[in-house]
Short mmCIF file of C-alpha atoms in Angstrom, two decimals:
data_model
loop_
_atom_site.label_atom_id
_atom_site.label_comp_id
_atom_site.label_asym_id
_atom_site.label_seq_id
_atom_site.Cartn_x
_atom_site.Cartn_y
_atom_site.Cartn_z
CA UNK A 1 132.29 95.19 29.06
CA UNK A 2 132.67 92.59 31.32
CA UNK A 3 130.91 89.74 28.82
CA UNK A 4 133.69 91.03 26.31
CA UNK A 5 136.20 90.55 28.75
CA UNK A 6 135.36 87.08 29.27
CA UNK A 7 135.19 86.62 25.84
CA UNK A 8 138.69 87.89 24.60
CA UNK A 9 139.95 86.16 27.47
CA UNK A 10 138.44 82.81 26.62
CA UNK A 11 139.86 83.27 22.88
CA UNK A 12 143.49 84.01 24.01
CA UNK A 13 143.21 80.70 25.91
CA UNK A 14 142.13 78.96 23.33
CA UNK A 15 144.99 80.58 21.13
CA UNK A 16 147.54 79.61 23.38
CA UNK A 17 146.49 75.71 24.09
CA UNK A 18 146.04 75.65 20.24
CA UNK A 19 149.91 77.03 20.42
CA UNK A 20 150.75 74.71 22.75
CA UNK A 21 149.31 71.59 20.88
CA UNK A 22 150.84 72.47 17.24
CA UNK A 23 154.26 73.36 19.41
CA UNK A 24 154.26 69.64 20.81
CA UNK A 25 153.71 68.13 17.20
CA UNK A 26 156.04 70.13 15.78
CA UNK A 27 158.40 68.88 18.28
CA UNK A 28 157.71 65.20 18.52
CA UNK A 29 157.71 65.40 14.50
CA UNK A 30 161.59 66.65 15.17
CA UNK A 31 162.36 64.36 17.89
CA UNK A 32 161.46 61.28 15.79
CA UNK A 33 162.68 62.62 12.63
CA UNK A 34 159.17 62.13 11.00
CA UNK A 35 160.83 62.35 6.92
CA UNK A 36 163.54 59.71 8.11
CA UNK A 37 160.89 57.65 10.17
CA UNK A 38 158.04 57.29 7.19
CA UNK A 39 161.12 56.14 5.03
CA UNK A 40 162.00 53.16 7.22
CA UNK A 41 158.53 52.04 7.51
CA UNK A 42 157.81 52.01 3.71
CA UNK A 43 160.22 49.54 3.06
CA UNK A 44 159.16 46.87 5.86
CA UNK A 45 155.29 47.57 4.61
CA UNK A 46 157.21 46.80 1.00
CA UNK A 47 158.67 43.86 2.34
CA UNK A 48 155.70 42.16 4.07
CA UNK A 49 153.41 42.50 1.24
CA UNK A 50 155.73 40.83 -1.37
CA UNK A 51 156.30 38.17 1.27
CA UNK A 52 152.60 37.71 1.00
CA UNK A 53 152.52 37.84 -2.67
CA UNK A 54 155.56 35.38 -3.28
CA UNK A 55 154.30 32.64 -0.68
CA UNK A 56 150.87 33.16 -1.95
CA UNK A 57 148.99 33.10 1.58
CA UNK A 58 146.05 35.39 2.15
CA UNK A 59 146.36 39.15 3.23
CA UNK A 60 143.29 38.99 5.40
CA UNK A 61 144.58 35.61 6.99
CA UNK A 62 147.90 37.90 8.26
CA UNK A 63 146.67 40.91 8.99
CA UNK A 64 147.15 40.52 12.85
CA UNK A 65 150.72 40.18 11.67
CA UNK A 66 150.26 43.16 9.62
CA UNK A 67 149.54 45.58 12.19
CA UNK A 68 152.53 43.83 14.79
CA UNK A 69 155.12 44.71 12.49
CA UNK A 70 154.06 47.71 11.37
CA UNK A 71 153.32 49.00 14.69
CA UNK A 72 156.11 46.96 16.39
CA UNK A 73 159.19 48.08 13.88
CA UNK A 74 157.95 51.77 13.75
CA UNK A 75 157.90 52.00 17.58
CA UNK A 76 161.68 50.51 17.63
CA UNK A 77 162.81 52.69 14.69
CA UNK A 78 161.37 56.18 16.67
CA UNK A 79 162.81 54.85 20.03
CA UNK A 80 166.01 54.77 17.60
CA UNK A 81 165.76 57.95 16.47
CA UNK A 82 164.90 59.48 20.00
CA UNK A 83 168.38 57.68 21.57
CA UNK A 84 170.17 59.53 18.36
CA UNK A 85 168.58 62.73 19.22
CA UNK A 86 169.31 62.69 23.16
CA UNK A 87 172.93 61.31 22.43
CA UNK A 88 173.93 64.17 20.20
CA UNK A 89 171.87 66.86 21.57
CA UNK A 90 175.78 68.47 22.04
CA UNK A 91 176.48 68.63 18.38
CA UNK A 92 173.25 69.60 17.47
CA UNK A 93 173.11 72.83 18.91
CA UNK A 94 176.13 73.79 16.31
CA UNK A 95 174.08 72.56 13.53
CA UNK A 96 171.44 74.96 11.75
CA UNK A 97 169.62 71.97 10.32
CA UNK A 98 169.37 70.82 13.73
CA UNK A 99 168.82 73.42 16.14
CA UNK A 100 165.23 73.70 16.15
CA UNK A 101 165.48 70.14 17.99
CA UNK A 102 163.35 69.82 20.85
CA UNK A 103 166.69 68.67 22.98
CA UNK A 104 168.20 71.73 21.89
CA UNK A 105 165.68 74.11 22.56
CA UNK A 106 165.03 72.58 25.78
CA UNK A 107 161.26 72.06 25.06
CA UNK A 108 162.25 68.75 26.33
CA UNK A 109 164.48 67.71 29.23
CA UNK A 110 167.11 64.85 28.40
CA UNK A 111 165.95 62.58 30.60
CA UNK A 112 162.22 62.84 29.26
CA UNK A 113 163.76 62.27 25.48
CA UNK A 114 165.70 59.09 27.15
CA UNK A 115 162.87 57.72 29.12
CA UNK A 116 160.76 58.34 25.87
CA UNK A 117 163.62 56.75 23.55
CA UNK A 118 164.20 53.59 25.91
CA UNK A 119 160.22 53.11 26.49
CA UNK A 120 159.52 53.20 22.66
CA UNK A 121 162.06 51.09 21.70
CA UNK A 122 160.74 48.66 25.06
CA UNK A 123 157.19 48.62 23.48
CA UNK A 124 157.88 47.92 19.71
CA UNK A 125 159.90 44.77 20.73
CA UNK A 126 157.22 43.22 22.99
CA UNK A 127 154.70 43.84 20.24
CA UNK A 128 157.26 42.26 17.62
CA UNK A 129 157.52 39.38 20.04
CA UNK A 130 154.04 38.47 18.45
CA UNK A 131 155.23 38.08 15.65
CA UNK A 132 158.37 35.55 14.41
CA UNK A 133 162.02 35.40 16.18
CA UNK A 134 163.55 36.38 13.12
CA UNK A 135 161.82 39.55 12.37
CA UNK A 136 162.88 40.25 15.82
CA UNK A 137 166.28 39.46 15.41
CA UNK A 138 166.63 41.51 11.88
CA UNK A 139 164.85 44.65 13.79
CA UNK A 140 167.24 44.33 17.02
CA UNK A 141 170.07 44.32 14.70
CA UNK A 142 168.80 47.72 12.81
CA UNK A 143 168.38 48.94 16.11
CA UNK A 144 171.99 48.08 17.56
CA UNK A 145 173.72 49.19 14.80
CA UNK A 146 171.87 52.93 14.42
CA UNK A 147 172.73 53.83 18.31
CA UNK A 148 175.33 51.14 19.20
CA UNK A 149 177.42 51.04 16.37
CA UNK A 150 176.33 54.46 14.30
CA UNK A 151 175.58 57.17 17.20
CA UNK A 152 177.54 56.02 19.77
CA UNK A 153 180.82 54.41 18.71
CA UNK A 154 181.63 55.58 14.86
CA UNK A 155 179.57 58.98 14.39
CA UNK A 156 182.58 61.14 15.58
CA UNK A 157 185.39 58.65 15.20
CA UNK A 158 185.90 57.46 11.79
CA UNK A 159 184.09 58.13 8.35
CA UNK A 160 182.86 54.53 8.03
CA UNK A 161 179.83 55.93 10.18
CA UNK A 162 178.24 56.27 6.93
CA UNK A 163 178.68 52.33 5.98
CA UNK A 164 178.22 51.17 9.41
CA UNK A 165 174.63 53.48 9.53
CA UNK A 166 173.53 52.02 6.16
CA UNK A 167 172.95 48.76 7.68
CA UNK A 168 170.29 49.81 10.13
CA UNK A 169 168.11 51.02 7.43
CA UNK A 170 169.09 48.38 4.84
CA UNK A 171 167.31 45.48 6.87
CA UNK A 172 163.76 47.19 6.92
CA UNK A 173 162.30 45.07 4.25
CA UNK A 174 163.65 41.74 5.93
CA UNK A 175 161.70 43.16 8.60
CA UNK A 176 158.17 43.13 7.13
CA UNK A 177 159.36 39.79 5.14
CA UNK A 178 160.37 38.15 8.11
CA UNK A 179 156.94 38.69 9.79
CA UNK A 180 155.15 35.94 6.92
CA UNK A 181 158.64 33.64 6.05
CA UNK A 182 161.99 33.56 6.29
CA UNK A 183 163.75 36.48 4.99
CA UNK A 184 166.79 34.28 3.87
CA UNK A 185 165.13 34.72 -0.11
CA UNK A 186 166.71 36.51 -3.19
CA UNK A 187 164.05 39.05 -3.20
CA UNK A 188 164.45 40.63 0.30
CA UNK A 189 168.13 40.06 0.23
CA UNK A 190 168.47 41.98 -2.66
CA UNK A 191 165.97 44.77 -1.52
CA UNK A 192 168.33 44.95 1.76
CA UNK A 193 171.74 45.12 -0.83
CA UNK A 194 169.56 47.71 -2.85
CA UNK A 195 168.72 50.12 0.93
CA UNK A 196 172.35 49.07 1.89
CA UNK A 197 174.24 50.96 -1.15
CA UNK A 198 171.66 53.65 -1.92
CA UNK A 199 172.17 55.30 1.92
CA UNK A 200 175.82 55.79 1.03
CA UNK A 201 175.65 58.01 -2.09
CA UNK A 202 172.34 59.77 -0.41
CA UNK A 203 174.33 60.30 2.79
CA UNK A 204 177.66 61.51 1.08
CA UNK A 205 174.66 64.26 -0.61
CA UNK A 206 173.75 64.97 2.55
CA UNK A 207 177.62 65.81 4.10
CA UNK A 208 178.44 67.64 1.03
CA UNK A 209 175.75 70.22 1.63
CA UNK A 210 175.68 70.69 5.04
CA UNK A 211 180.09 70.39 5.03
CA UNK A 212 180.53 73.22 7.04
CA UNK A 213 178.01 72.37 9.72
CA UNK A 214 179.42 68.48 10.12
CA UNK A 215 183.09 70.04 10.41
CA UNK A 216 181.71 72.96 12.91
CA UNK A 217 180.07 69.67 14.84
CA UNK A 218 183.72 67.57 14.58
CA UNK A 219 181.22 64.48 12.84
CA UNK A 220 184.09 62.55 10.77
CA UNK A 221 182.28 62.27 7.58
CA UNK A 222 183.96 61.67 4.37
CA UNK A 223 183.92 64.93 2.88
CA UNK A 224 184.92 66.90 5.89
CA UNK A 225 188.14 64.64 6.78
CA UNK A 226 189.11 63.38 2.80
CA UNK A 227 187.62 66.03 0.91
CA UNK A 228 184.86 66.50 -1.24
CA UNK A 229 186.25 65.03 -4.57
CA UNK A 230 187.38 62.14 -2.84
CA UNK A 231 183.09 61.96 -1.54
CA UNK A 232 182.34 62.79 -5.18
CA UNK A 233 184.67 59.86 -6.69
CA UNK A 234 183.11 57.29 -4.53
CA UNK A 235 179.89 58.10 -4.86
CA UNK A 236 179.89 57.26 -8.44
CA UNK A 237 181.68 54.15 -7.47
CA UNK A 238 178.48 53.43 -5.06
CA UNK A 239 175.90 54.47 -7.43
CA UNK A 240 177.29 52.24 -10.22
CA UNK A 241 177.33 49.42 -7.90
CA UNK A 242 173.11 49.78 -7.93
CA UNK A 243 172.91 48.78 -11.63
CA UNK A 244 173.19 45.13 -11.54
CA UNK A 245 170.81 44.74 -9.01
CA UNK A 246 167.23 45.33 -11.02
CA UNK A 247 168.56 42.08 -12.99
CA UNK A 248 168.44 40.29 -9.49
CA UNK A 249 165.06 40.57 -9.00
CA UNK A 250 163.28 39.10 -12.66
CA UNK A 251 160.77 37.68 -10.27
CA UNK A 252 159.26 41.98 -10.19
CA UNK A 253 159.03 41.53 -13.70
CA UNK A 254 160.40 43.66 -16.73
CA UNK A 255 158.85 46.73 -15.60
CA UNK A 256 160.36 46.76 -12.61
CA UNK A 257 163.81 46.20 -14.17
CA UNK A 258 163.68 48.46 -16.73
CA UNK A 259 162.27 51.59 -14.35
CA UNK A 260 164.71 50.55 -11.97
CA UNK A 261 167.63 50.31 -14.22
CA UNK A 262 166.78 53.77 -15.80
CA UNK A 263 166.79 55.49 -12.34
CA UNK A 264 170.07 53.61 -11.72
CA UNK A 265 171.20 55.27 -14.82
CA UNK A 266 170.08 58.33 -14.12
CA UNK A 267 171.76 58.69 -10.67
CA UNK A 268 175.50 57.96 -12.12
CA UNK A 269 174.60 60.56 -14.87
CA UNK A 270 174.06 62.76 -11.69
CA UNK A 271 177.06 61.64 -9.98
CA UNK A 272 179.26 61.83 -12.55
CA UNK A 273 178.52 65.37 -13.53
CA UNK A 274 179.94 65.98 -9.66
CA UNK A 275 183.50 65.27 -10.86
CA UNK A 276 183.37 68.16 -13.31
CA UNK A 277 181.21 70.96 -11.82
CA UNK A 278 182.75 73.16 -8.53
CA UNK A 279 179.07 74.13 -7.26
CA UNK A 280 179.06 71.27 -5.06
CA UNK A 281 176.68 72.12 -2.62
CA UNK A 282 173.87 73.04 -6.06
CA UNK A 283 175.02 69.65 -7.22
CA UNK A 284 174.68 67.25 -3.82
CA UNK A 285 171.09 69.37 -3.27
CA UNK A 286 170.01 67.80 -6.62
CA UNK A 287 171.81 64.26 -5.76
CA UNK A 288 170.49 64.34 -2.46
CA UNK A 289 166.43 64.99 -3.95
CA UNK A 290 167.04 62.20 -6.84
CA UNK A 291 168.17 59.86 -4.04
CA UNK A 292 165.21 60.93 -1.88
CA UNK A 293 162.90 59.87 -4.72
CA UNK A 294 164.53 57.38 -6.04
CA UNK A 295 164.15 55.31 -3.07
CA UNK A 296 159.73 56.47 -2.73
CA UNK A 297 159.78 55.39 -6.25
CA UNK A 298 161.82 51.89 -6.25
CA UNK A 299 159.29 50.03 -2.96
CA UNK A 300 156.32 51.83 -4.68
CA UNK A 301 156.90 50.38 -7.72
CA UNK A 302 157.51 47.01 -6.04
CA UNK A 303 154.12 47.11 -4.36
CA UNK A 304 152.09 48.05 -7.71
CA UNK A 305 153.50 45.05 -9.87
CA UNK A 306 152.96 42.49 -7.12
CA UNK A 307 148.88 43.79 -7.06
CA UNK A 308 146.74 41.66 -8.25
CA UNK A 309 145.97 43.42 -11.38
CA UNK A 310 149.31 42.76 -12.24
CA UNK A 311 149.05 39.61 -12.70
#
């Protein structure tokens, strides 16, 4: 009896520590908004290896480089992320989509989450400082803008949050550029015009189906203080502005422009239907999983025709 003891007791301990384990995951995949965080990195990965294909130095001679950027941007972007979390841990426990937070549930203390934010943010810079000023510079101002500008100042003041926001993801790919050459080059500058407009319309997706929760939470997004037809109306007007810019970037070759340009099309197809359906939270769900992809597909795609094989 008392060997069976022992061993029941041994496998609830193990049960619980494995708890315990997949609990802490599960909350440090929350706290640095894992889905948002992968999508910022893809684009300065993106970024630095058609810097190394257009200026035609070697990969292998970089990757030191490589691995600073990488590791220095994603460590600033999650200390980002962690700063947004413990600044609006008050309007996130009105939110569904965001109660299960670990600042909400209380799985983590707020000083923790700003000790963790600050010392994140603290060690992605010094490794960054390995690499050039300017990748620096372009990652410092992605930072300042998400919790300067975005969380803290516009978020629950004025519906240009969205616009203001868009920046701090738009400069990702002058990020990883920056790391090899200047960034000041039509191809990241149009990548960064590209991330700049396509947050808009995906954000706008995003307010339209969670409406109710945003208003509940007093966040002045567009639809909740103009209305959704008004969000509807301009987020044709922002998706349309995404189809001259495949024709900016000949350099990807026709492939590129003619996959991009077909998405673009396909997204004001999208849009447009907005303006004459009144299921708008079935229609921004479908807007807001085209925009998801959309933007997976577009630095993919830019990765594959730079490979070798390619050319």
């Amino acid at each position: 009896m008392s060997n069976e003891y022992m061993d029941l007791s041994k496998n609830n301990q193990s049960s619980v520590t494995s708890n315990q384990h997949s609990n802490f995951i599960t909350d440090m995949k929350a706290l640095v908004k894992s889905g948002v965080l992968i999508a910022n990195a893809l684009p300065v990965f993106a970024g630095f290896w058609l810097a190394i294909h257009f200026t035609g130095v070697s990969f292998f001679d970089h990757w030191g480089s490589f691995l600073l950027v990488m590791a220095g941007s994603t460590l600033v972007m999650a200390g980002a992320l962690i700063l947004n979390n413990w600044y609006d841990s008050d309007i996130d426990t009105v939110m569904d989509r965001t109660r299960h937070r670990p600042t909400v549930t209380g799985n983590f203390s707020l000083k923790a989450v700003l000790r963790m934010g600050i010392g994140a943010t603290l060690a992605g810079f010094i490794l960054l400082l390995f690499t050039t000023w300017e990748a620096v510079l372009y990652t410092f101002i992605g930072w300042f803008t998400y919790v300067v500008l975005y969380t803290m100042w516009s978020k629950r003041r004025y519906t240009l949050n969205t616009v203001i926001g868009s920046i701090s993801g738009a400069v990702t790919p002058m990020i990883g550029w920056a790391a090899i050459d200047s960034a000041i080059h039509i191809v990241p500058l149009t990548l960064f015009l590209l991330l700049f407009i396509w947050q808009i319309p995906h954000t706008f997706a995003i307010a339209v189906r969670k409406f109710d929760e945003y208003k509940a939470a007093g966040v002045k997004m567009l639809p909740v203080v103009h209305g959704i037809d008004m969000t509807k109306r301009q987020m044709v007007v922002y998706v349309a502005a995404l189809l001259p810019l495949p024709f900016l970037l000949p350099a990807l070759g026709p492939l590129f422009m003619v996959i991009v340009t077909i998405l673009n099309a396909g997204w004001l197809v999208l849009s447009f239907r907005g303006l004459f359906t009144g299921e708008h939270k079935k229609w921004a769900y479908w807007n807001f999983l085209y925009s998801a992809n959309y933007l997976t597909i577009v630095f993919f795609l830019a990765i594959i025709v730079t490979l070798p094989a390619f050319h």
